[in-house]
CSV table of C-alpha atoms in Angstrom, one decimal:
chain,number,residue,atom,x,y,z
I,16,MET,CA,15.2,222.1,135.9
I,17,LEU,CA,13.9,221.5,139.4
I,18,PRO,CA,11.7,218.4,139.9
I,19,SER,CA,8.0,219.1,140.5
I,20,PRO,CA,6.6,218.7,144.0
I,21,GLU,CA,4.7,215.6,142.8
I,22,MET,CA,7.8,214.0,141.5
I,23,ALA,CA,9.8,214.8,144.6
I,24,ALA,CA,7.0,213.3,146.7
I,25,ALA,CA,7.0,210.1,144.6
I,26,VAL,CA,10.7,209.8,144.9
I,27,ALA,CA,10.5,210.3,148.7
I,28,ALA,CA,7.7,207.7,149.0
I,29,ALA,CA,9.7,205.2,146.9
I,30,GLY,CA,12.7,205.7,149.1
I,31,GLY,CA,10.7,205.3,152.2
I,32,LEU,CA,9.2,202.1,150.9
I,33,ALA,CA,12.6,200.7,150.0
I,34,THR,CA,13.9,201.6,153.5
I,35,ALA,CA,10.9,199.9,155.1
I,36,LEU,CA,11.3,196.8,153.0
I,37,ARG,CA,15.0,196.6,153.8
I,38,GLY,CA,14.2,196.9,157.4
I,39,LEU,CA,11.6,194.2,157.2
I,40,TRP,CA,14.0,191.9,155.3
I,41,GLU,CA,16.7,192.4,158.0
I,42,GLU,CA,14.2,191.8,160.7
I,43,VAL,CA,13.0,188.5,159.1
I,44,ASN,CA,16.6,187.3,158.5
I,45,GLU,CA,17.6,188.0,162.1
I,46,ALA,CA,14.5,186.3,163.6
I,47,PRO,CA,15.3,182.9,165.1
I,48,ALA,CA,11.7,181.8,164.3
I,49,TRP,CA,12.1,182.5,160.6
I,50,GLN,CA,15.5,180.8,160.6
I,51,ASP,CA,14.2,177.7,162.2
I,52,GLY,CA,11.1,177.6,160.0
I,53,ALA,CA,13.0,178.0,156.8
I,54,PHE,CA,15.7,175.4,157.5
I,55,VAL,CA,13.3,172.9,159.2
I,56,SER,CA,11.0,173.2,156.1
I,57,LEU,CA,14.0,172.5,153.8
I,58,SER,CA,15.0,169.5,156.0
I,59,ALA,CA,11.5,168.1,155.7
I,60,ALA,CA,11.3,168.6,152.0
I,61,TYR,CA,14.7,167.0,151.4
I,62,ALA,CA,13.7,164.0,153.6
I,63,LEU,CA,10.5,163.5,151.6
I,64,VAL,CA,12.4,163.5,148.2
I,65,SER,CA,15.0,161.2,149.7
I,66,ALA,CA,12.2,158.8,150.8
I,67,VAL,CA,10.7,158.9,147.3
I,68,ALA,CA,14.0,158.0,145.7
I,69,LEU,CA,14.5,155.1,148.2
I,70,VAL,CA,11.0,153.8,147.5
I,71,GLN,CA,11.6,153.9,143.8
I,72,LEU,CA,14.9,152.1,144.2
I,73,ILE,CA,13.2,149.4,146.2
I,74,ARG,CA,10.4,149.1,143.5
I,75,ILE,CA,13.0,148.7,140.8
I,76,GLN,CA,15.0,146.1,142.7
I,77,VAL,CA,11.8,144.1,143.4
I,78,ARG,CA,10.9,144.3,139.7
I,79,VAL,CA,14.2,143.2,138.3
I,80,PRO,CA,16.1,141.5,141.2
I,81,GLU,CA,18.2,139.4,138.9
I,82,PHE,CA,20.2,142.4,137.6
I,83,GLY,CA,22.9,144.3,139.4
I,84,TRP,CA,23.5,148.0,139.8
I,85,THR,CA,22.0,149.5,136.6
I,86,THR,CA,22.4,153.2,135.7
I,87,GLN,CA,18.8,153.7,136.8
I,88,LYS,CA,19.4,152.1,140.2
I,89,VAL,CA,22.5,154.1,140.8
I,90,PHE,CA,20.7,157.3,139.9
I,91,HIS,CA,18.0,156.7,142.5
I,92,LEU,CA,20.5,155.6,145.1
I,93,MET,CA,22.5,158.8,144.7
I,94,ASN,CA,19.3,160.8,144.9
I,95,PHE,CA,18.5,159.1,148.2
I,96,ILE,CA,22.0,159.9,149.5
I,97,VAL,CA,22.1,163.5,148.4
I,98,ASN,CA,18.7,164.5,149.6
I,99,GLY,CA,19.2,162.5,152.9
I,100,PHE,CA,22.5,164.3,153.4
I,101,ARG,CA,20.8,167.7,152.9
I,102,ALA,CA,17.9,166.8,155.3
I,103,ILE,CA,20.4,166.0,158.1
I,104,VAL,CA,22.5,169.1,157.5
I,105,PHE,CA,19.5,171.5,157.6
I,106,GLY,CA,17.9,169.5,160.4
I,107,PHE,CA,21.0,170.5,162.5
I,108,HIS,CA,21.3,174.0,160.9
I,109,ALA,CA,21.8,175.7,164.3
I,110,HIS,CA,25.1,173.8,164.7
I,111,VAL,CA,26.2,173.7,161.0
I,112,PHE,CA,26.1,177.4,160.4
I,113,LEU,CA,27.8,178.3,163.7
I,114,PHE,CA,31.0,176.2,163.4
I,115,GLN,CA,34.0,178.2,164.7
I,116,THR,CA,36.0,176.8,161.8
I,117,LYS,CA,34.0,178.0,158.8
I,118,VAL,CA,35.5,175.5,156.4
I,119,TYR,CA,33.4,172.8,158.1
I,120,THR,CA,30.3,174.7,157.2
I,121,LEU,CA,31.5,175.0,153.6
I,122,VAL,CA,32.2,171.3,153.4
I,123,LEU,CA,28.7,170.3,154.7
I,124,LEU,CA,27.0,172.7,152.3
I,125,ASP,CA,29.1,172.3,149.2
I,126,LEU,CA,29.7,168.5,149.3
I,127,PRO,CA,26.0,167.6,148.7
I,128,GLY,CA,26.1,170.1,145.8
I,129,LEU,CA,28.9,168.2,144.2
I,130,LEU,CA,27.1,164.9,144.8
I,131,PHE,CA,24.0,166.5,143.1
I,132,PHE,CA,26.2,167.3,140.1
I,133,SER,CA,27.4,163.7,139.9
I,134,THR,CA,23.9,162.4,140.3
I,135,TYR,CA,22.4,164.4,137.5
I,136,THR,CA,25.3,164.3,135.1
I,137,LEU,CA,24.8,160.5,135.3
I,138,LEU,CA,21.7,161.2,133.1
I,139,VAL,CA,24.0,163.0,130.7
I,140,LEU,CA,26.2,159.8,130.6
I,141,PHE,CA,23.2,157.6,130.1
I,142,TRP,CA,21.9,159.8,127.2
I,143,ALA,CA,25.4,160.0,125.7
I,144,GLU,CA,25.6,156.2,125.6
I,145,ILE,CA,22.2,156.0,123.9
I,146,TYR,CA,23.2,158.6,121.3
I,147,HIS,CA,26.6,157.0,120.5
I,148,GLN,CA,25.0,153.6,120.1
I,149,ALA,CA,22.4,155.0,117.8
I,150,LYS,CA,25.0,156.7,115.7
I,151,ASN,CA,27.4,153.7,115.8
I,152,LEU,CA,30.0,155.7,117.7
I,153,PRO,CA,32.3,154.2,120.3
I,154,THR,CA,31.0,154.2,123.9
I,155,ASP,CA,33.8,152.6,125.8
I,156,LYS,CA,35.4,156.0,126.8
I,157,LEU,CA,32.2,157.7,127.9
I,158,ARG,CA,32.2,156.2,131.4
I,159,ILE,CA,36.0,156.9,131.8
I,160,ILE,CA,35.4,160.6,130.9
I,161,TYR,CA,32.5,160.8,133.3
I,162,LEU,CA,34.5,159.3,136.2
I,163,SER,CA,37.6,161.4,135.3
I,164,VAL,CA,35.7,164.7,135.2
I,165,ASN,CA,34.1,164.0,138.5
I,166,GLY,CA,37.4,162.8,140.0
I,167,VAL,CA,39.2,166.0,139.0
I,168,ILE,CA,36.3,168.2,140.4
I,169,TYR,CA,36.4,166.4,143.8
I,170,VAL,CA,40.2,166.6,144.0
I,171,ILE,CA,40.2,170.3,143.2
I,172,GLN,CA,37.4,171.0,145.7
I,173,ILE,CA,39.1,169.0,148.5
I,174,CYS,CA,42.3,170.9,147.9
I,175,ILE,CA,40.4,174.2,148.2
I,176,TRP,CA,38.8,173.0,151.5
I,177,ILE,CA,42.2,171.9,152.9
I,178,TYR,CA,43.7,175.3,152.0
I,179,LEU,CA,40.8,177.2,153.5
I,180,GLY,CA,41.2,175.1,156.7
I,181,THR,CA,44.9,175.9,157.1
I,182,ASN,CA,45.1,179.4,155.7
I,183,ASP,CA,42.8,182.3,156.7
I,184,ASN,CA,42.9,183.9,153.2
I,185,PRO,CA,39.7,185.8,152.5
I,186,LEU,CA,40.4,185.8,148.8
I,187,LEU,CA,40.1,182.0,148.4
I,188,LYS,CA,36.5,181.8,149.6
I,189,PRO,CA,35.2,183.6,146.4
I,190,VAL,CA,37.5,181.3,144.4
I,191,SER,CA,35.7,178.3,146.0
I,192,LYS,CA,32.3,179.8,145.0
I,193,ILE,CA,33.4,180.5,141.5
I,194,PHE,CA,34.6,177.0,141.2
I,195,ILE,CA,31.2,175.7,142.1
I,196,SER,CA,29.7,178.0,139.5
I,197,VAL,CA,32.1,176.6,136.9
I,198,VAL,CA,31.0,173.1,137.8
I,199,SER,CA,27.4,174.1,137.3
I,200,LEU,CA,28.3,175.5,133.9
I,201,LEU,CA,29.8,172.1,132.9
I,202,ALA,CA,26.5,170.4,133.8
I,203,ILE,CA,24.6,173.0,131.7
I,204,LEU,CA,26.9,172.2,128.7
I,205,GLY,CA,26.4,168.5,129.2
I,206,PHE,CA,22.6,168.7,129.2
I,207,LEU,CA,22.6,171.1,126.2
I,208,ILE,CA,24.9,168.9,124.2
I,209,TYR,CA,23.6,165.4,124.9
I,210,GLY,CA,20.1,166.2,126.0
I,211,GLY,CA,19.7,168.3,122.9
I,212,ARG,CA,21.3,165.8,120.6
I,213,LEU,CA,19.1,162.9,121.8
I,214,PHE,CA,16.0,165.0,121.7
I,215,PHE,CA,16.5,166.1,118.1
I,216,MET,CA,17.6,162.6,117.1
I,217,LEU,CA,14.4,161.1,118.5
I,218,ARG,CA,12.4,163.9,116.9
I,219,HIS,CA,13.8,163.2,113.4
I,220,LEU,CA,13.6,159.4,113.5
I,221,PRO,CA,11.8,157.9,110.5
I,222,PHE,CA,8.3,156.5,111.1
I,223,VAL,CA,8.3,153.7,113.6
I,224,SER,CA,5.5,151.4,114.8
I,225,ASN,CA,5.7,152.5,118.4
I,226,MET,CA,4.9,156.2,117.9
I,227,LYS,CA,3.4,156.5,121.4
I,228,GLY,CA,6.7,155.3,123.0
I,229,ARG,CA,8.7,157.7,120.9
I,230,ARG,CA,6.5,160.6,122.1
I,231,LYS,CA,6.9,159.6,125.7
I,232,LYS,CA,10.7,159.4,125.3
I,233,LEU,CA,10.7,162.8,123.6
I,234,TYR,CA,8.7,164.3,126.5
I,235,GLU,CA,11.0,162.6,129.0
I,236,VAL,CA,14.3,163.8,127.5
I,237,GLY,CA,13.0,167.3,126.6
I,238,THR,CA,11.4,167.9,130.0
I,239,VAL,CA,14.3,166.5,132.1
I,240,THR,CA,16.8,168.5,130.0
I,241,SER,CA,14.9,171.7,130.5
I,242,ILE,CA,14.5,171.2,134.3
I,243,CYS,CA,18.2,170.3,134.8
I,244,PHE,CA,19.4,173.1,132.5
I,245,THR,CA,17.3,175.6,134.5
I,246,CYS,CA,18.3,174.5,138.0
I,247,PHE,CA,22.0,174.4,137.1
I,248,LEU,CA,21.8,177.8,135.4
I,249,ILE,CA,20.2,179.3,138.6
I,250,ARG,CA,22.9,177.7,140.7
I,251,CYS,CA,25.6,179.0,138.4
I,252,ILE,CA,24.3,182.6,138.5
I,253,VAL,CA,23.4,182.8,142.2
I,254,VAL,CA,26.7,181.3,143.4
I,255,ALA,CA,28.8,183.5,141.1
I,256,VAL,CA,27.0,186.7,142.2
I,257,SER,CA,27.1,185.7,145.9
I,258,SER,CA,30.9,185.4,145.6
I,259,PHE,CA,31.1,189.1,145.2
I,260,HIS,CA,28.1,190.2,147.4
I,261,PRO,CA,28.3,189.2,151.0
I,262,ASP,CA,24.6,190.1,151.4
I,263,LEU,CA,23.7,187.2,149.1
I,264,SER,CA,25.9,184.6,151.0
I,265,LEU,CA,24.3,181.2,151.3
I,266,GLU,CA,26.7,180.0,154.1
I,267,VAL,CA,25.2,182.0,156.9
I,268,LEU,CA,22.3,181.4,159.3
I,269,ASP,CA,20.8,184.9,158.9
I,270,HIS,CA,19.7,184.5,155.2
I,271,PRO,CA,16.9,181.9,155.7
I,272,ILE,CA,14.6,183.2,153.0
I,273,LEU,CA,17.4,183.4,150.4
I,274,ASP,CA,18.5,179.9,151.3
I,275,PHE,CA,15.0,178.5,151.2
I,276,PHE,CA,14.2,179.7,147.7
I,277,TYR,CA,17.7,178.9,146.4
I,278,TYR,CA,17.7,175.2,147.5
I,279,MET,CA,14.0,174.8,146.7
I,280,LEU,CA,14.6,176.0,143.1
I,281,THR,CA,18.0,174.4,142.5
I,282,GLU,CA,17.6,171.0,144.2
I,283,ILE,CA,14.3,170.1,145.8
I,284,LEU,CA,11.8,170.9,143.0
I,285,PRO,CA,14.1,169.7,140.2
I,286,SER,CA,14.7,166.4,142.0
I,287,ALA,CA,11.0,165.9,142.7
I,288,LEU,CA,10.0,166.6,139.1
I,289,VAL,CA,12.7,164.4,137.6
I,290,LEU,CA,11.9,161.5,139.9
I,291,PHE,CA,8.2,161.9,139.0
I,292,ILE,CA,9.0,162.0,135.2
I,293,LEU,CA,11.3,158.9,135.5
I,294,ARG,CA,9.0,157.0,137.8
I,295,LYS,CA,8.3,154.3,135.2
I,296,LEU,CA,9.6,150.9,136.2
I,297,PRO,CA,11.8,148.9,133.7
I,298,PRO,CA,10.3,146.0,131.9
I,299,LYS,CA,10.8,142.6,133.5
I,300,GLN,CA,12.9,141.6,130.5
I,301,VAL,CA,15.4,144.4,131.0
I,302,SER,CA,16.6,146.1,127.8
I,303,SER,CA,20.1,147.3,126.9
I,304,LEU,CA,19.1,150.7,128.2
I,305,HIS,CA,19.0,149.3,131.8
I,306,ARG,CA,22.2,147.2,131.6
I,307,PRO,CA,24.3,146.8,134.7
I,308,ILE,CA,27.2,149.1,135.4
I,309,ARG,CA,30.4,147.2,135.1
């Protein structure tokens, strides 16, 4: 059956709108003003988050100067480094994205992503230690597992970078992206397992005198788990899809809008929210939850 004139007109109008939107999208992506605006905005946002992490680190050090590098201090230090690194990279975006040897661009864009993984899985380690202590389970191997997993990830990624720098194999670039996606999946599993376990353990604790403190801890663990789960899930999906669709590539200068929303949703907003939620300073008499890293 032939389509009615009204249906044909609607289809034609929809096709024309799609063509116009695609043309506008390409025009925006290729405009130097949009590129500079998006990446400079990212640089400024990362610099702000980095400064907040540094201020919080200084506040903690002033509050408890007698203790060494606690898990809390290391977390804020790593946030300062990761976000500062990103701020510098996007501040010099015009040079970063135009390297003749593309592996340099990949290193400058992917290394902060790995450091972001190490920073936020430090929370998983922290919660795992609390959970194991509460259940009278051994905790001595948790830090070894954390360091080993991170070490293996960095070694594999460095090997991929070296191979990409010495061999012009177009098949390995998608493999590198899929590896980043798998790393994000590991973070998701970590937050689900230990964030979820700690949340439900706190929720089902018998009546305690400090009910307000328990509610605050429930809110903290539940909210941070949800934020981190969401940001790593977005990263996992977007990076995996971009490995098969060049139009969604994050390593090029002419995708400023995609890059802006990707980094805003997967790193800047999650970092800002988590730093806000964990803004509380430790008590002057530091508890075992803020013990120094040995």
